[in-house]
């Protein structure tokens, strides 16, 4: 009986240790359980939802909060428009920064909350003309992938990925060996 409980406890610990990297690798941008979808295009932020029923005249309101703003009333508010299956609101001329979008239905319930990052607009290529009549285009350099988990500016290559995988496997084996040894102290 004791051996079964110890092995079960050790097995659960190893399973939790193995699942931790998978949980940390989940996309951060996904609003789990949120009834809204927020997107950005240039300096425009849009939100869509299907969670707000109509009372005949309106669906509800959405608010765009910048850093330092704590509640719905402090943000830039827009009325939701659309149909009974899809409602939306959008804000234009939004500057770069991190914002929180909150949607409150006309019945007072919150449809969802989600944060979004608005990037500075990308530099447009400039065309300069020299004394000749041939224009030359110069584009701004690429800044790479700018993201949360999984985004990187530098590609580390196969050797780094293999080295990291070897460290994870070594740590998992060491944890399993330690837990097994701990459950049977009379063995080496």
CSV table of N, CA, C and O in Angstrom, one decimal, residues 89-132:
chain,number,residue,atom,x,y,z
A,89,UNK,N,-16.6,47.6,-32.3
A,89,UNK,CA,-16.3,49.0,-32.1
A,89,UNK,C,-14.8,49.2,-32.5
A,89,UNK,O,-14.1,48.2,-32.5
A,90,UNK,N,-14.5,50.4,-32.9
A,90,UNK,CA,-13.1,50.7,-33.2
A,90,UNK,C,-12.7,52.1,-32.9
A,90,UNK,O,-13.5,53.0,-32.8
A,91,UNK,N,-11.4,52.3,-32.6
A,91,UNK,CA,-10.8,53.5,-32.3
A,91,UNK,C,-9.7,53.8,-33.3
A,91,UNK,O,-8.9,52.9,-33.6
A,92,UNK,N,-9.6,55.0,-33.8
A,92,UNK,CA,-8.6,55.4,-34.8
A,92,UNK,C,-7.7,56.4,-34.1
A,92,UNK,O,-8.0,57.1,-33.2
A,93,UNK,N,-6.5,56.6,-34.7
A,93,UNK,CA,-5.5,57.5,-34.2
A,93,UNK,C,-5.0,57.1,-32.9
A,93,UNK,O,-4.6,58.0,-32.1
A,94,UNK,N,-4.8,55.8,-32.6
A,94,UNK,CA,-4.3,55.4,-31.3
A,94,UNK,C,-2.8,55.4,-31.4
A,94,UNK,O,-2.2,54.8,-32.3
A,95,UNK,N,-2.1,56.0,-30.4
A,95,UNK,CA,-0.7,56.1,-30.4
A,95,UNK,C,-0.1,54.8,-30.0
A,95,UNK,O,-0.7,53.9,-29.4
A,96,UNK,N,1.3,54.6,-30.1
A,96,UNK,CA,1.9,53.4,-29.7
A,96,UNK,C,1.9,53.2,-28.2
A,96,UNK,O,1.9,54.2,-27.4
A,97,UNK,N,1.7,52.0,-27.7
A,97,UNK,CA,1.7,51.7,-26.3
A,97,UNK,C,0.8,50.5,-26.0
A,97,UNK,O,0.4,49.8,-26.9
A,98,UNK,N,0.7,50.2,-24.7
A,98,UNK,CA,-0.1,49.0,-24.3
A,98,UNK,C,-1.5,49.5,-23.8
A,98,UNK,O,-1.5,50.5,-23.0
A,99,UNK,N,-2.5,48.9,-24.3
A,99,UNK,CA,-3.9,49.3,-24.0
A,99,UNK,C,-4.7,48.1,-23.5
A,99,UNK,O,-4.3,47.0,-23.8
A,100,UNK,N,-5.7,48.4,-22.8
A,100,UNK,CA,-6.7,47.4,-22.3
A,100,UNK,C,-8.1,47.7,-22.9
A,100,UNK,O,-8.5,48.9,-22.8
A,101,UNK,N,-8.7,46.7,-23.5
A,101,UNK,CA,-10.0,46.9,-24.1
A,101,UNK,C,-11.0,46.2,-23.2
A,101,UNK,O,-10.8,45.0,-22.9
A,102,UNK,N,-12.1,46.9,-22.8
A,102,UNK,CA,-13.1,46.3,-22.0
A,102,UNK,C,-14.4,46.5,-22.7
A,102,UNK,O,-14.7,47.6,-23.2
A,103,UNK,N,-15.2,45.4,-22.8
A,103,UNK,CA,-16.6,45.5,-23.4
A,103,UNK,C,-17.6,45.2,-22.3
A,103,UNK,O,-17.6,44.2,-21.6
A,104,UNK,N,-18.5,46.2,-22.1
A,104,UNK,CA,-19.6,46.0,-21.2
A,104,UNK,C,-20.9,46.1,-22.0
A,104,UNK,O,-21.2,47.0,-22.7
A,105,UNK,N,-21.7,45.0,-21.8
A,105,UNK,CA,-23.0,44.9,-22.5
A,105,UNK,C,-24.0,45.9,-21.9
A,105,UNK,O,-23.9,46.3,-20.8
A,106,UNK,N,-25.1,46.1,-22.6
A,106,UNK,CA,-26.1,47.1,-22.2
A,106,UNK,C,-26.8,46.6,-20.9
A,106,UNK,O,-27.3,47.4,-20.1
A,107,UNK,N,-26.8,45.3,-20.6
A,107,UNK,CA,-27.4,44.8,-19.3
A,107,UNK,C,-26.4,44.9,-18.1
A,107,UNK,O,-26.7,44.5,-17.0
A,108,UNK,N,-25.2,45.5,-18.4
A,108,UNK,CA,-24.2,45.7,-17.3
A,108,UNK,C,-23.2,44.6,-17.1
A,108,UNK,O,-22.3,44.7,-16.3
A,109,UNK,N,-23.4,43.5,-17.9
A,109,UNK,CA,-22.4,42.4,-17.7
A,109,UNK,C,-21.2,42.7,-18.6
A,109,UNK,O,-21.3,43.3,-19.6
A,110,UNK,N,-20.0,42.2,-18.1
A,110,UNK,CA,-18.8,42.4,-18.9
A,110,UNK,C,-18.6,41.3,-19.9
A,110,UNK,O,-18.5,40.1,-19.5
A,111,UNK,N,-18.5,41.6,-21.1
A,111,UNK,CA,-18.3,40.5,-22.2
A,111,UNK,C,-16.9,40.1,-22.2
A,111,UNK,O,-16.6,38.9,-22.5
A,112,UNK,N,-15.9,40.9,-21.8
A,112,UNK,CA,-14.5,40.5,-21.8
A,112,UNK,C,-13.6,41.7,-21.6
A,112,UNK,O,-13.9,42.8,-21.8
A,113,UNK,N,-12.3,41.3,-21.3
A,113,UNK,CA,-11.2,42.3,-21.2
A,113,UNK,C,-10.0,41.7,-21.8
A,113,UNK,O,-9.7,40.5,-21.6
A,114,UNK,N,-9.3,42.5,-22.6
A,114,UNK,CA,-8.1,42.0,-23.3
A,114,UNK,C,-7.1,43.1,-23.5
A,114,UNK,O,-7.5,44.2,-23.8
A,115,UNK,N,-5.8,42.8,-23.3
A,115,UNK,CA,-4.8,43.8,-23.5
A,115,UNK,C,-4.2,43.6,-24.9
A,115,UNK,O,-4.2,42.5,-25.5
A,116,UNK,N,-3.7,44.8,-25.4
A,116,UNK,CA,-3.1,44.7,-26.8
A,116,UNK,C,-2.0,45.8,-26.8
A,116,UNK,O,-2.1,46.8,-26.1
A,117,UNK,N,-1.0,45.5,-27.7
A,117,UNK,CA,0.1,46.4,-27.9
A,117,UNK,C,-0.1,47.0,-29.3
A,117,UNK,O,-0.2,46.3,-30.3
A,118,UNK,N,0.0,48.4,-29.3
A,118,UNK,CA,-0.1,49.1,-30.6
A,118,UNK,C,1.4,49.5,-30.8
A,118,UNK,O,2.0,50.2,-30.0
A,119,UNK,N,1.9,49.1,-32.0
A,119,UNK,CA,3.3,49.4,-32.3
A,119,UNK,C,3.3,50.7,-33.1
A,119,UNK,O,2.3,51.2,-33.7
A,120,UNK,N,4.5,51.3,-33.1
A,120,UNK,CA,4.7,52.6,-33.9
A,120,UNK,C,4.6,52.2,-35.3
A,120,UNK,O,5.0,51.1,-35.7
A,121,UNK,N,4.0,53.1,-36.1
A,121,UNK,CA,3.9,52.7,-37.5
A,121,UNK,C,5.3,52.5,-38.2
A,121,UNK,O,6.2,53.2,-37.8
A,122,UNK,N,5.3,51.5,-39.0
A,122,UNK,CA,6.6,51.2,-39.7
A,122,UNK,C,7.0,52.3,-40.6
A,122,UNK,O,6.1,53.0,-41.2
A,123,UNK,N,8.3,52.5,-40.7
A,123,UNK,CA,8.8,53.6,-41.6
A,123,UNK,C,8.5,53.2,-43.0
A,123,UNK,O,8.7,52.1,-43.4
A,124,UNK,N,8.0,54.1,-43.8
A,124,UNK,CA,7.8,53.9,-45.2
A,124,UNK,C,9.0,54.1,-46.0
A,124,UNK,O,9.8,55.0,-45.7
A,125,UNK,N,9.2,53.3,-47.0
A,125,UNK,CA,10.4,53.5,-47.9
A,125,UNK,C,10.4,54.9,-48.5
A,125,UNK,O,9.3,55.4,-48.9
A,126,UNK,N,11.5,55.6,-48.5
A,126,UNK,CA,11.6,56.9,-49.1
A,126,UNK,C,12.3,56.8,-50.5
A,126,UNK,O,13.2,55.9,-50.7
A,127,UNK,N,11.9,57.6,-51.4
A,127,UNK,CA,12.5,57.6,-52.7
A,127,UNK,C,13.2,58.9,-52.9
A,127,UNK,O,12.6,60.0,-52.7
A,128,UNK,N,14.5,58.8,-53.1
A,128,UNK,CA,15.3,60.0,-53.3
A,128,UNK,C,15.7,60.0,-54.7
A,128,UNK,O,16.1,59.0,-55.3
A,129,UNK,N,15.7,61.2,-55.3
A,129,UNK,CA,16.2,61.4,-56.6
A,129,UNK,C,17.5,62.1,-56.6
A,129,UNK,O,17.8,63.0,-55.8
A,130,UNK,N,18.4,61.7,-57.4
A,130,UNK,CA,19.7,62.3,-57.5
A,130,UNK,C,19.7,63.2,-58.8
A,130,UNK,O,18.6,63.5,-59.3
A,131,UNK,N,20.8,63.7,-59.2
A,131,UNK,CA,20.9,64.6,-60.3
A,131,UNK,C,20.4,63.8,-61.6
A,131,UNK,O,20.0,64.5,-62.5
A,132,UNK,N,20.5,62.5,-61.6
A,132,UNK,CA,20.0,61.8,-62.7
A,132,UNK,C,18.5,61.6,-62.6
A,132,UNK,O,17.9,61.8,-61.5
